[in-house]
Coordinates of C-alpha atoms in Angstrom, one line a residue:
X100 CA -3.7 4.4 25.8
X101 CA -5.2 3.3 22.5
X102 CA -8.7 4.5 21.9
X103 CA -10.9 1.6 23.2
X104 CA -13.5 2.4 20.7
X105 CA -11.3 1.7 17.5
X106 CA -12.1 -1.5 15.9
X107 CA -8.7 -1.7 14.1
X108 CA -6.5 -1.7 17.2
X109 CA -4.4 -4.7 16.8
X110 CA -3.0 -6.8 19.6
X111 CA 0.7 -6.5 20.6
X112 CA 2.5 -9.6 21.4
X113 CA 1.5 -13.2 20.6
X114 CA -2.2 -13.9 20.4
X115 CA -3.5 -16.7 18.3
X116 CA -5.2 -15.6 15.0
X117 CA -8.8 -16.6 14.3
X118 CA -9.5 -19.6 12.0
X119 CA -9.3 -18.8 8.4
X120 CA -6.9 -15.8 8.9
X121 CA -3.2 -15.4 9.0
X122 CA -3.0 -12.2 11.1
X123 CA -5.0 -9.8 13.3
X124 CA -4.9 -7.3 10.5
X125 CA -8.0 -5.1 10.1
X126 CA -7.3 -4.9 6.2
X127 CA -7.4 -8.8 6.1
X128 CA -10.7 -8.8 7.9
X129 CA -12.3 -6.3 5.6
X130 CA -11.1 -8.1 2.5
X131 CA -12.0 -11.4 3.6
X132 CA -15.5 -10.3 4.5
X133 CA -16.1 -8.9 0.9
X134 CA -16.2 -5.3 1.8
X135 CA -14.5 -2.8 -0.6
X136 CA -11.2 -1.9 1.2
X137 CA -9.6 1.4 1.3
X138 CA -5.9 1.9 2.0
X139 CA -3.8 5.1 1.9
X140 CA -0.3 6.2 1.9
X141 CA 1.4 8.3 4.6
X142 CA 4.3 10.3 3.2
X143 CA 7.1 10.0 5.8
X144 CA 8.4 13.2 7.3
X145 CA 12.0 14.4 7.2
X146 CA 11.8 14.8 10.8
X147 CA 12.3 13.0 14.1
X148 CA 9.1 14.4 15.6
X149 CA 6.3 11.9 16.1
X150 CA 3.8 14.7 16.0
X151 CA 4.5 15.0 12.3
X152 CA 3.4 11.3 11.8
X153 CA 0.3 11.7 13.9
X154 CA -0.8 14.9 12.0
X155 CA -0.4 13.2 8.7
X156 CA -2.2 10.1 9.9
X157 CA -5.2 11.6 11.4
X158 CA -7.2 12.4 8.1
X159 CA -6.2 9.0 6.7
X160 CA -7.3 7.1 9.8
X161 CA -10.8 8.5 9.3
X162 CA -11.3 6.6 5.9
X163 CA -8.6 3.9 5.6
X164 CA -8.5 0.4 6.7
X165 CA -4.8 0.5 6.7
X166 CA -2.0 3.2 6.2
X167 CA 1.0 2.4 4.2
X168 CA 4.4 3.8 5.7
X169 CA 6.7 4.0 2.6
X170 CA 10.2 2.8 2.8
X171 CA 12.5 5.4 1.3
X172 CA 10.4 5.5 -2.0
X173 CA 12.1 6.8 -4.9
X174 CA 15.5 6.1 -3.1
X175 CA 15.1 9.2 -1.1
X176 CA 15.7 9.1 2.8
X177 CA 12.9 9.9 5.1
X178 CA 11.7 8.6 8.6
X179 CA 11.9 4.7 8.4
X180 CA 8.9 2.6 7.7
X181 CA 9.4 0.6 10.8
X182 CA 9.5 3.6 12.9
X183 CA 6.3 5.1 11.4
X184 CA 4.6 1.7 11.8
X185 CA 5.7 1.7 15.5
X186 CA 4.1 5.1 16.1
X187 CA 1.0 4.3 14.1
X188 CA 0.4 1.1 16.0
X189 CA 1.1 2.7 19.2
X190 CA -1.7 5.3 18.3
X191 CA -4.2 2.7 17.4
X192 CA -3.9 2.9 13.6
X193 CA -3.4 -0.2 11.2
X194 CA -0.2 0.3 9.3
X195 CA 1.3 -1.4 6.4
X196 CA 5.0 -2.1 6.8
X197 CA 6.7 -1.5 3.4
X198 CA 10.0 -3.4 2.9
X199 CA 12.3 -2.5 0.1
X200 CA 15.0 -4.9 -0.8
X201 CA 17.3 -2.1 -1.9
X202 CA 18.9 -1.2 1.3
X203 CA 19.1 -4.2 3.6
X204 CA 20.4 -7.8 3.4
X205 CA 18.5 -10.9 4.4
X206 CA 19.8 -10.9 7.9
X207 CA 18.6 -7.4 8.6
X208 CA 15.3 -7.9 6.9
X209 CA 14.4 -11.0 8.8
X210 CA 15.2 -9.3 12.1
X211 CA 13.1 -6.2 11.2
X212 CA 10.2 -8.5 10.3
X213 CA 10.3 -10.1 13.8
X214 CA 10.6 -6.6 15.3
X215 CA 7.8 -5.2 13.4
X216 CA 5.5 -8.2 14.3
X217 CA 6.5 -7.7 18.0
X218 CA 5.4 -4.1 17.8
X219 CA 1.9 -5.2 16.7
X220 CA 2.3 -4.7 12.9
X221 CA 0.1 -7.1 10.9
X222 CA 0.5 -6.1 7.3
X223 CA 3.6 -6.2 5.2
X224 CA 4.2 -5.0 1.5
X225 CA 7.1 -6.6 -0.2
X226 CA 9.0 -4.5 -2.8
X227 CA 12.1 -4.8 -4.8
X228 CA 12.6 -1.0 -4.6
X229 CA 13.7 1.8 -7.0
X230 CA 17.5 1.9 -7.7
X231 CA 19.6 4.4 -5.9
X232 CA 20.3 6.3 -9.1
X233 CA 16.8 7.9 -9.1
X234 CA 17.2 9.4 -5.6
X235 CA 19.0 12.2 -4.1
X236 CA 21.9 10.2 -2.9
X237 CA 23.1 8.2 -6.0
X238 CA 26.5 7.4 -4.4
X239 CA 24.7 5.0 -1.9
X240 CA 25.5 1.4 -2.2
X241 CA 22.5 -0.7 -3.2
X242 CA 22.1 -4.2 -1.6
X243 CA 19.3 -6.0 -3.4
X244 CA 20.1 -9.3 -1.6
X245 CA 16.4 -10.2 -2.4
X246 CA 13.9 -9.2 -4.9
X247 CA 10.1 -9.0 -4.0
X248 CA 9.5 -12.7 -4.9
X249 CA 12.3 -14.1 -2.6
X250 CA 11.1 -11.6 0.1
X251 CA 7.6 -12.9 0.0
X252 CA 8.9 -16.5 0.2
X253 CA 11.1 -15.6 3.0
X254 CA 8.5 -14.0 5.2
X255 CA 6.0 -16.8 4.3
X256 CA 8.6 -19.3 5.5
X257 CA 9.0 -17.4 8.8
X258 CA 5.3 -17.2 9.3
X259 CA 4.1 -20.6 8.1
X260 CA 7.0 -22.8 9.0
X261 CA 8.4 -20.9 11.9
X262 CA 12.0 -20.7 10.8
X263 CA 14.6 -18.5 9.4
X264 CA 16.2 -19.2 6.0
X265 CA 19.1 -20.7 7.9
X266 CA 16.7 -23.4 9.1
X267 CA 16.9 -22.1 12.8
X268 CA 13.6 -22.2 14.5
X269 CA 11.6 -19.1 15.3
X270 CA 10.0 -19.4 19.0
X271 CA 6.9 -17.3 18.0
X272 CA 6.5 -16.9 14.3
X273 CA 5.2 -13.5 13.0
X274 CA 1.6 -13.1 12.2
X275 CA 1.6 -11.1 9.0
X276 CA -0.7 -10.5 6.1
X277 CA 1.5 -10.5 3.0
X278 CA 1.2 -8.1 0.2
X279 CA 3.1 -7.2 -3.0
X280 CA 2.9 -4.3 -5.6
X281 CA 2.0 -4.7 -9.3
X282 CA 2.0 -2.2 -12.2
X283 CA -0.7 -3.2 -14.8
X284 CA -0.3 -0.2 -17.0
X285 CA 3.3 -0.5 -18.2
X286 CA 4.6 -2.8 -21.1
X287 CA 4.9 -5.6 -21.7
X288 CA 1.2 -5.7 -20.9
X289 CA 0.7 -9.4 -21.6
X290 CA 3.4 -10.2 -19.1
X291 CA 2.0 -8.3 -16.2
X292 CA -0.6 -11.1 -15.3
X293 CA 2.1 -13.7 -15.4
X294 CA 4.2 -11.7 -13.0
X295 CA 1.2 -11.3 -10.7
X296 CA 0.7 -15.1 -10.8
X297 CA 4.4 -15.5 -9.5
X298 CA 3.9 -13.2 -6.7
X299 CA 0.7 -15.1 -5.6
X300 CA 2.6 -18.3 -5.8
X301 CA 5.5 -16.8 -3.6
X302 CA 2.9 -15.8 -0.9
X303 CA 1.2 -12.5 -1.8
X304 CA -2.3 -12.4 -0.4
X305 CA -3.1 -8.9 -1.4
X306 CA -1.7 -6.6 -4.2
X307 CA -1.5 -2.9 -4.3
X308 CA -1.1 -1.5 -7.8
X309 CA 0.8 1.7 -9.0
X310 CA -1.3 4.6 -10.1
X311 CA -4.2 3.8 -12.5
X312 CA -5.1 6.5 -14.9
X313 CA -6.0 4.4 -18.0
X314 CA -9.2 2.5 -17.1
X315 CA -9.5 0.5 -20.5
X316 CA -5.9 -0.7 -20.0
X317 CA -6.6 -1.7 -16.4
X318 CA -9.8 -3.5 -17.5
X319 CA -7.8 -5.5 -20.0
X320 CA -5.4 -6.5 -17.3
X321 CA -8.4 -7.5 -15.0
X322 CA -9.8 -9.5 -17.9
X323 CA -6.7 -11.7 -18.0
X324 CA -6.5 -11.8 -14.2
X325 CA -10.0 -13.2 -14.1
X326 CA -9.4 -15.6 -17.1
X327 CA -6.6 -17.3 -15.1
X328 CA -8.5 -17.3 -11.9
X329 CA -6.1 -14.9 -10.0
X330 CA -9.0 -12.8 -8.7
X331 CA -9.9 -15.8 -6.6
X332 CA -6.4 -16.2 -5.2
X333 CA -5.4 -12.7 -4.3
X334 CA -7.1 -9.4 -3.3
X335 CA -6.3 -6.6 -5.8
X336 CA -6.3 -3.0 -4.6
X337 CA -6.0 -0.4 -7.3
X338 CA -3.8 2.6 -6.8
X339 CA -5.2 6.1 -7.6
X340 CA -4.2 9.6 -6.7
X341 CA -5.1 13.3 -7.6
X342 CA -2.9 15.2 -10.0
X343 CA -2.2 18.8 -9.2
X344 CA -1.7 20.2 -12.7
X345 CA -1.0 19.2 -16.3
X346 CA 2.7 20.1 -15.7
X347 CA 2.8 17.8 -12.8
X348 CA 1.2 15.0 -14.8
X349 CA 3.8 15.4 -17.6
X350 CA 6.7 15.3 -15.1
X351 CA 5.3 12.2 -13.4
X352 CA 4.9 10.5 -16.8
X353 CA 8.5 11.4 -17.8
X354 CA 10.3 11.0 -14.6
X355 CA 8.6 8.6 -12.3
X356 CA 9.2 4.9 -13.2
X357 CA 6.0 3.0 -13.9
X358 CA 3.6 5.9 -14.3
X359 CA 1.3 5.9 -17.3
X360 CA -0.9 8.9 -17.8
X361 CA -2.9 9.0 -21.0
X362 CA -2.9 12.1 -23.2
X363 CA -6.6 12.7 -22.7
X364 CA -6.2 13.0 -19.0
X365 CA -3.4 15.7 -19.3
X366 CA -5.5 17.5 -21.9
X367 CA -8.4 17.6 -19.5
X368 CA -6.1 19.1 -16.8
X369 CA -4.9 21.7 -19.3
X370 CA -8.4 22.9 -20.1
X371 CA -9.5 23.1 -16.5
X372 CA -9.9 26.5 -14.9
X373 CA -8.9 25.1 -11.5
X374 CA -6.5 22.2 -12.4
X375 CA -6.2 21.0 -8.7
X376 CA -9.9 20.7 -8.4
X377 CA -10.1 18.8 -11.8
X378 CA -7.4 16.4 -10.6
X379 CA -9.4 15.6 -7.5
X380 CA -12.5 15.1 -9.6
X381 CA -10.6 12.8 -11.9
X382 CA -9.4 10.8 -9.0
X383 CA -13.0 10.5 -7.6
X384 CA -14.3 9.3 -11.0
X385 CA -11.4 6.8 -11.3
X386 CA -12.4 5.3 -7.9
X387 CA -16.2 5.0 -9.0
X388 CA -15.1 3.3 -12.3
X389 CA -12.6 0.9 -10.6
X390 CA -15.2 -0.1 -8.1
X391 CA -17.4 -1.5 -10.9
X392 CA -14.6 -3.7 -12.3
X393 CA -15.1 -7.4 -11.3
X394 CA -12.2 -8.8 -9.4
X395 CA -11.1 -5.5 -7.7
X396 CA -11.1 -5.6 -3.9
X397 CA -10.4 -1.9 -3.1
X398 CA -8.4 1.2 -3.7
X399 CA -5.1 2.5 -2.5
X400 CA -5.1 6.3 -2.4
X401 CA -1.8 8.2 -2.7
X402 CA -1.6 12.1 -2.4
X403 CA 2.0 13.2 -1.9
X404 CA 2.2 15.6 1.1
X405 CA -1.7 16.1 0.7
X406 CA -3.1 13.5 3.2
X407 CA -6.2 15.8 3.8
X408 CA -7.3 15.3 0.2
X409 CA -7.4 11.5 0.7
X410 CA -10.2 11.8 3.2
X411 CA -12.1 14.2 1.0
X412 CA -11.7 12.0 -2.1
X413 CA -12.8 8.8 -0.4
X414 CA -15.9 10.3 1.1
X415 CA -17.0 12.0 -2.1
X416 CA -16.3 8.9 -4.1
X417 CA -18.8 6.7 -2.2
X418 CA -16.2 4.2 -1.8
X419 CA -17.3 3.6 1.9
X420 CA -21.0 3.7 1.1
X421 CA -22.8 1.4 3.4
X422 CA -19.8 1.0 5.8
X423 CA -19.4 2.5 9.2
X424 CA -16.6 5.2 9.3
X425 CA -13.6 4.5 11.5
X426 CA -13.4 6.6 14.7
X427 CA -10.4 8.9 14.5
X428 CA -7.6 7.9 16.9
X429 CA -7.0 10.0 19.9
X430 CA -3.3 9.4 19.1
X431 CA -0.4 9.4 21.5
X432 CA 2.1 12.2 22.0
X433 CA 5.6 11.9 23.1
X434 CA 5.8 11.7 26.9
X435 CA 2.3 10.3 27.4

């Protein structure tokens, strides 16, 4: 059974959503109430054991309003996003179902959306996806039937109009809070707010950004976002994460698409006696600075294979100050 004390347990099946909402999502409730939201990323296991998912989710569930289940990020194969979402929902957590357009066509995606909604998933993040060439199976055939914009439009059509792209009626439309990703810190900088506007027009109700390490550059992006009124139309959740070492920072900057890490951050890591501790400290400082930027609605914390750090970073940053902490889920185990 789900923990009856958890406030983020979402109903499974069709239950009418409250007025002014599009879903039963805890994340949507937090954002629309004006509270500073916290989301986190669960790194999918290379395993078929559900216990691996529950162990990774436990420290995240203590601090996060929603937990992202990545969809073969970096074009590398792991446990599927929909599988992880099913396990997280079953255990009483609030997952974000990530959909990459790289691997499935429109028929498969629309079917998966209905399946995820039937399992109780209420949050979706629409991604175009990394090309297969950056992953460990470059011989795979990419699909890219959609990009993130057409994916957003498709799911919005399914939800709001109750029909597939074919025009065929959906008996019970999915009740989903729609999100997309954005990368404010890579050129062309002036084009980024325009790209964001297209995603909002396509149906994005919240945005999770890539890693932010350059606050002045992010502030310029947010200045433009406010100038055109996008902060009133979409909830922006800024991505952050701890860096393990200066070497790791250089590797990320050189090899991970869309990562911008300023020289001064790398220099600070180089001078640190304990680089990992310094990376954690930098992440905490980034959250505190981001929270003061007008128009930012939350943070998305990513720590690859180090989920325990997320809880420490969030609590030490004060991001949840004044908010009641979520109760850890009792979780479910296979056979229960």
